[in-house]
Short mmCIF file of C-alpha atoms in Angstrom, two decimals:
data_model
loop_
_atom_site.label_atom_id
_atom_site.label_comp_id
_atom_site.label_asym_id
_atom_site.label_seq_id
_atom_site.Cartn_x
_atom_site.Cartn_y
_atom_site.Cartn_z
CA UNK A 1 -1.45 12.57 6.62
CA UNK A 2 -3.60 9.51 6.08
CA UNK A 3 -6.94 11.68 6.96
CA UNK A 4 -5.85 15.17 5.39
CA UNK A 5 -7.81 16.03 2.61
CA UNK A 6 -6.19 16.62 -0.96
CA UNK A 7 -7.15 19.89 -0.85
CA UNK A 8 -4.43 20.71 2.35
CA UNK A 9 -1.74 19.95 0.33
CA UNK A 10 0.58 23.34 -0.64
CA UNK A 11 1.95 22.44 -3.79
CA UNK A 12 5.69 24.03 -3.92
CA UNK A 13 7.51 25.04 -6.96
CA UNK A 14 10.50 23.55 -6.38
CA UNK A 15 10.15 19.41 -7.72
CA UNK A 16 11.59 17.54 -10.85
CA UNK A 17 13.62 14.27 -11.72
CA UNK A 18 17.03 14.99 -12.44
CA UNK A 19 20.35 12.94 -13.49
CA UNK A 20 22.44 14.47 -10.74
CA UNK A 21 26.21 15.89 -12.49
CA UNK A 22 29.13 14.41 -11.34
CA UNK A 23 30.16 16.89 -8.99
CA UNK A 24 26.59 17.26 -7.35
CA UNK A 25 26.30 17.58 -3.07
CA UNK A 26 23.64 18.95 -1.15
CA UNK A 27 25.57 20.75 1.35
CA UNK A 28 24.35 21.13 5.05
CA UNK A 29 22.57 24.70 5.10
CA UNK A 30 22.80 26.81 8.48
CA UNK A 31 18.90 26.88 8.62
CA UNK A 32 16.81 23.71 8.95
CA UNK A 33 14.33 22.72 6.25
CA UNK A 34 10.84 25.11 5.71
CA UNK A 35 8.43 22.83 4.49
CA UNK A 36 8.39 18.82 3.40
CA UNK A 37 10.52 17.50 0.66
CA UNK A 38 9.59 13.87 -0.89
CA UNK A 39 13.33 12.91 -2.03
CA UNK A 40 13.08 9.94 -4.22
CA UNK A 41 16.25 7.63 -5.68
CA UNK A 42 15.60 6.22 -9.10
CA UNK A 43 19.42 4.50 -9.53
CA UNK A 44 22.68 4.96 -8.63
CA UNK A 45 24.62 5.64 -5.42
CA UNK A 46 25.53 7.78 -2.53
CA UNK A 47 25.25 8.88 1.04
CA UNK A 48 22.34 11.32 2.76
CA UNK A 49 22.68 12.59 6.67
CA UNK A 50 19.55 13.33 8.08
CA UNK A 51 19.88 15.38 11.30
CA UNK A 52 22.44 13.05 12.88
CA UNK A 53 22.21 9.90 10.89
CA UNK A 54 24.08 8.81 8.00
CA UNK A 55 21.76 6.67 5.35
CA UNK A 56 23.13 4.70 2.03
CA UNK A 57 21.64 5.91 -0.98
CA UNK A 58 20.25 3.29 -3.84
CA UNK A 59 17.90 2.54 -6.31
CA UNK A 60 14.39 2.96 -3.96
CA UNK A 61 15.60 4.97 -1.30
CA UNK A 62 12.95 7.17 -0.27
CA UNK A 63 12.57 10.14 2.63
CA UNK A 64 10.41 12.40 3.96
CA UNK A 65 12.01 15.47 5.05
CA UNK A 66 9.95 16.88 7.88
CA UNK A 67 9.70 21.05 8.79
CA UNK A 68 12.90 21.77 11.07
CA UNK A 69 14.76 18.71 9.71
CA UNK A 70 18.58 19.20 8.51
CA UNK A 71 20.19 17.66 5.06
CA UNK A 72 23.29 16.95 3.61
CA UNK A 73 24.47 14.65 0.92
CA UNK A 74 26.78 13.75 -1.95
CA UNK A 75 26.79 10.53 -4.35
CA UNK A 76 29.54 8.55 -6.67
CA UNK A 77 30.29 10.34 -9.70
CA UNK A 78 30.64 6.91 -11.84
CA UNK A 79 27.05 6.46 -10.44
CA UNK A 80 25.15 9.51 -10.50
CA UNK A 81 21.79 9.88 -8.34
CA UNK A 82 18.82 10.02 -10.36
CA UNK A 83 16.06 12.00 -8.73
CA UNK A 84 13.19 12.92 -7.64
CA UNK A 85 11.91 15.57 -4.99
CA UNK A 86 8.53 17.15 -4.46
CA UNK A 87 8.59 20.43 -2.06
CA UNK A 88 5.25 21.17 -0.05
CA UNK A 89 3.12 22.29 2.71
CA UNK A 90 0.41 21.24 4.55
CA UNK A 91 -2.34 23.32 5.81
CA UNK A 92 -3.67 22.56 9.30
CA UNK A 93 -2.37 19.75 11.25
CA UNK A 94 -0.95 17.02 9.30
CA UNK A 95 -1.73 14.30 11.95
CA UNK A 96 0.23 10.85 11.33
CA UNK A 97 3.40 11.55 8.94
CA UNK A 98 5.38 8.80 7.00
CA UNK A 99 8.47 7.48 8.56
CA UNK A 100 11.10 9.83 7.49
CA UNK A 101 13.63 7.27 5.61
CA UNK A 102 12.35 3.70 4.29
CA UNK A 103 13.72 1.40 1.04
CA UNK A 104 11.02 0.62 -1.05
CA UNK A 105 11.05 -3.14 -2.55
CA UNK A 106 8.25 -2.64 -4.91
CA UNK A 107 8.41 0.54 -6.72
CA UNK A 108 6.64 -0.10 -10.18
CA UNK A 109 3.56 2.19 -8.65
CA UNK A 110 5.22 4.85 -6.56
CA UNK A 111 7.76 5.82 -9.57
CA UNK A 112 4.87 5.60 -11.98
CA UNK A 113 2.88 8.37 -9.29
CA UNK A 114 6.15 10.43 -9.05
CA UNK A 115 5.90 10.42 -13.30
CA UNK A 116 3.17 11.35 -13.15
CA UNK A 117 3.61 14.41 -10.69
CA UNK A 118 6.16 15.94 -12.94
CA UNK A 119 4.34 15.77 -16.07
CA UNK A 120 1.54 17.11 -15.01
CA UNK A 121 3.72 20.78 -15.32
CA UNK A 122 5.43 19.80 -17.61
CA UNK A 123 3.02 20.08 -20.34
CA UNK A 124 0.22 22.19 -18.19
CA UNK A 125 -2.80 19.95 -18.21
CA UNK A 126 -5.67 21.30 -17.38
CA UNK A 127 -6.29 20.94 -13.41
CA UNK A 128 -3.00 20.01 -13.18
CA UNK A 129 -2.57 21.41 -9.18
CA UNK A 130 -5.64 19.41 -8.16
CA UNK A 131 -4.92 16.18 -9.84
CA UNK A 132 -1.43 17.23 -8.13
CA UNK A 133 -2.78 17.25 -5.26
CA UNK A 134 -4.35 13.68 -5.73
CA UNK A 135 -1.49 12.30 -6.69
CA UNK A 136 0.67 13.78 -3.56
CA UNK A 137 -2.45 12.09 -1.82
CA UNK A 138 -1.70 8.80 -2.81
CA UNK A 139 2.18 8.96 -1.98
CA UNK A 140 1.74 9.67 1.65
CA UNK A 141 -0.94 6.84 1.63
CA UNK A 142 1.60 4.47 -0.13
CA UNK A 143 4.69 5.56 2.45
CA UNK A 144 2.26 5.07 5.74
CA UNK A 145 1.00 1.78 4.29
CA UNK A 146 4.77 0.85 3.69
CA UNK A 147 5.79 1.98 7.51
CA UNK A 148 2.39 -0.22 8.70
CA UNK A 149 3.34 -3.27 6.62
CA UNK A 150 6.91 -3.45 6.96
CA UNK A 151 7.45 -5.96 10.30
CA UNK A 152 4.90 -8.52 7.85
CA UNK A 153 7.06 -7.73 4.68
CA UNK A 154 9.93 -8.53 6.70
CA UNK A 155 8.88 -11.94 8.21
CA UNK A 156 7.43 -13.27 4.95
CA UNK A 157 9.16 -12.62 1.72
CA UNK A 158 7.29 -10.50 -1.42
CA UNK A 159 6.97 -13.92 -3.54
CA UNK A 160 5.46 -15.82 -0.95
CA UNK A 161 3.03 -12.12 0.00
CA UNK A 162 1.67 -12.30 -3.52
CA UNK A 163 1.09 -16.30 -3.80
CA UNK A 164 -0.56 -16.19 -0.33
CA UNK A 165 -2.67 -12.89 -1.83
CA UNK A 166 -3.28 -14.65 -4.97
CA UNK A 167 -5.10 -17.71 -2.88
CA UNK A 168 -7.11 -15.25 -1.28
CA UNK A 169 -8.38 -14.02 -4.23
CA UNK A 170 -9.31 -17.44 -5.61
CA UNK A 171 -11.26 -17.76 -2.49
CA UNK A 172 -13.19 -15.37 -3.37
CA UNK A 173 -13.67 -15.48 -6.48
CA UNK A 174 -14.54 -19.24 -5.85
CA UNK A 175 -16.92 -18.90 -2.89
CA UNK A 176 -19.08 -21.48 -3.99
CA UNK A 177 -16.74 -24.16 -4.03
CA UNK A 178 -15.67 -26.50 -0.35
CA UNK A 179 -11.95 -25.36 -0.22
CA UNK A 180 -9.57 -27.61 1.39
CA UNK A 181 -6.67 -26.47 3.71
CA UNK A 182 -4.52 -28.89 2.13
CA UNK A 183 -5.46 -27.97 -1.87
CA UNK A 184 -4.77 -24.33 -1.23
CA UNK A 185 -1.40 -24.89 0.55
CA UNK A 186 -0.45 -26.93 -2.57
CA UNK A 187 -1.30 -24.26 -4.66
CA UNK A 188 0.96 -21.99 -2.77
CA UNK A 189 3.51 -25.12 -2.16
CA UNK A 190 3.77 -25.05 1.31
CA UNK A 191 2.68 -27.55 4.03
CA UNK A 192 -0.80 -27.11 5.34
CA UNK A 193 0.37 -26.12 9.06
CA UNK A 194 2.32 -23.55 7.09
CA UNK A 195 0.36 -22.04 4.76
CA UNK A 196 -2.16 -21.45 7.40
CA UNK A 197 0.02 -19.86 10.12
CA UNK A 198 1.15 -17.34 6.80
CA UNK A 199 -1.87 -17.10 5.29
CA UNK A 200 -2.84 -15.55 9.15
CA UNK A 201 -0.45 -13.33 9.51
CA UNK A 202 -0.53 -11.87 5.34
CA UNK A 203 -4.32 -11.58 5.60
CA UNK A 204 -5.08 -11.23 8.88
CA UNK A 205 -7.35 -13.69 9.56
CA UNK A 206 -7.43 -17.39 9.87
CA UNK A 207 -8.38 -19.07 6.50
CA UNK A 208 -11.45 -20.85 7.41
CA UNK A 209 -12.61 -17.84 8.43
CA UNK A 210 -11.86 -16.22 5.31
CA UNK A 211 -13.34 -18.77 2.95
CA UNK A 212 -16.93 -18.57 5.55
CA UNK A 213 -16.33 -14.65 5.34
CA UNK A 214 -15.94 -14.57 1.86
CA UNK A 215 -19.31 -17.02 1.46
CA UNK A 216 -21.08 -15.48 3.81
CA UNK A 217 -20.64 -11.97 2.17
CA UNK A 218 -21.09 -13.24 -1.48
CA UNK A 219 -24.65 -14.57 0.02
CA UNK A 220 -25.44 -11.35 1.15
CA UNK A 221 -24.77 -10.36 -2.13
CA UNK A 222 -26.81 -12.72 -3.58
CA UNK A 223 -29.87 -12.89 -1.51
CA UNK A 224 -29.71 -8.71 -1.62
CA UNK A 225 -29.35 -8.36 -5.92
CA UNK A 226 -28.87 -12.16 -6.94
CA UNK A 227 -32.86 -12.41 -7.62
CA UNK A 228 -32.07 -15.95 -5.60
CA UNK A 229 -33.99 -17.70 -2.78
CA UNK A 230 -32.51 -18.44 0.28
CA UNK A 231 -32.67 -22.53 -0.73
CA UNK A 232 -31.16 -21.13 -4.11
CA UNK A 233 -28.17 -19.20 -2.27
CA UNK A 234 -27.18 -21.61 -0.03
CA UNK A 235 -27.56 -24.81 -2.76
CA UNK A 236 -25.08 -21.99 -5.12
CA UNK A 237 -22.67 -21.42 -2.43
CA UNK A 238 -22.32 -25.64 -1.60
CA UNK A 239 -24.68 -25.37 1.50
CA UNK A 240 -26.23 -28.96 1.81
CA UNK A 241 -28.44 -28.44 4.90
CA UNK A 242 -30.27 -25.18 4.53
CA UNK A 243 -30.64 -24.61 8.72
CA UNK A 244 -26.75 -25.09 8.75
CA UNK A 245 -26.17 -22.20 6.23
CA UNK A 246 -29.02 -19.91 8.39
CA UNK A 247 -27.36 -20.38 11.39
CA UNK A 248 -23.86 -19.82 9.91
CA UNK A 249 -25.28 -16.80 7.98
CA UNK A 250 -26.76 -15.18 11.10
CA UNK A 251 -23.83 -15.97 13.27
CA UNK A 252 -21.83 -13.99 10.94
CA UNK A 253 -24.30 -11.05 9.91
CA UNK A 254 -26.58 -10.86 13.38
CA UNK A 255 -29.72 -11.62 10.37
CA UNK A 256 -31.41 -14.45 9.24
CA UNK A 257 -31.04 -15.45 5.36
CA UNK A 258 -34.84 -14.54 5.15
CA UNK A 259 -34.67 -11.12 6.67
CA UNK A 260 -32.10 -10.27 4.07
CA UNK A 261 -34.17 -11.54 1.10
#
């Protein structure tokens, strides 16, 4: 659904968040499902077979019912379900769909979207079905990028994710300044061999690419709007030979510094 416009979208009636009573169960119906339900666990516990699989239900437990797909479950009564489910269509072909189960670790953003959803009917705001549809946007975007990211979130743990992500940033936002390997491992308190093999696989690319990416592109930037020379860009950025930082700049943008400018 990653390349199906928000317009596609078929918003349903049938969505809310709901405290589930103590006696709640979705029973198995003879016919399979019509359309796609986002099914959404806020707290508490219980049990959901999907087709033929059996799946724990918790606080972050998250499915995508698919067209065709059969349901069943039922949940503790000392600790009811809370949740949420959004019924709806899409027009066309729907091209790559969300896994159908996942466990979302952080879920600050995707419950704040699912909020957001419901009380948009709730109190009838204007262009309510296309901000809706937006919004329903954004979900599928956030479950494929959780299916693509998963083996990495696995592998490297969220607090080491965000302090590897947060050195990034400071590269960036620091381009002008001669990082060294060993000063942003410390930063991120890991040994230098190890920071760099993570920093690889979280970002994708080797650091010392990144930081000559990230200088290379803030140039451009520079040369393009800064009102800067090329002597002026490349002194900024912590260039001291000027030929070195044309050659380094071309190798990485196929231009010269001066055919920018």
């Amino acid at each position: 659904m990653l390349h199906v416009p928000p317009s596609s979208f078929v918003l349903l009636p049938s969505f809310a968040k709901i405290v589930c009573e103590p006696g709640w169960k979705w029973p198995r119906r003879d016919k399979p499902m019509a359309n796609y339900d986002l099914f959404y666990v806020w707290s508490g516990e219980g049990e959901l077979t999907l087709n033929n699989d059996t799946y724990p239900l918790e606080k972050g437990s998250c499915f995508l019912f698919r067209p065709g797909d059969y349901t069943s479950a039922v949940h503790n009564p000392q600790k009811p379900l809370v949740l949420t489910y959004i019924h709806f269509d899409v027009e066309g072909e729907s091209g790559e769909v969300p896994e159908r189960h996942r466990v979302l670790e952080d879920t600050v953003e995707f419950e704040y979207l699912l909020s957001r959803y419901v009380r948009l009917f709730l109190v009838k705001l204007f262009a309510a079905e296309e901000e809706a549809s937006l919004i329903l946007k954004q979900l599928m975007i956030h479950l494929l990028r959780d299916d693509l990211e998963a083996p990495v979130e696995r592998k490297a743990s969220n607090q080491l994710t965000e302090a590897i992500q947060e050195i990034a940033n400071f590269i960036r936002q620091n381009p002008g300044i001669s990082h060294r390997v060993e000063d942003l491992a410390g930063r991120a308190g890991l040994s230098p061999r190890y920071f760099s093999i993570k920093f690889k696989e979280i970002i994708g690319i080797p650091v010392q690419t990144y930081m000559i990416r990230t200088r290379i592109e803030r140039a451009q930037h520079l040369l393009m709007h800064g009102g800067m020379n090329v002597t002026e860009v490349a002194d900024a950025l912590g260039y001291r030979d000027i030929f070195f930082f044309s050659r380094q700049f071309k190798q990485y943008t196929g231009k010269s510094p001066s055919e920018i400018r």
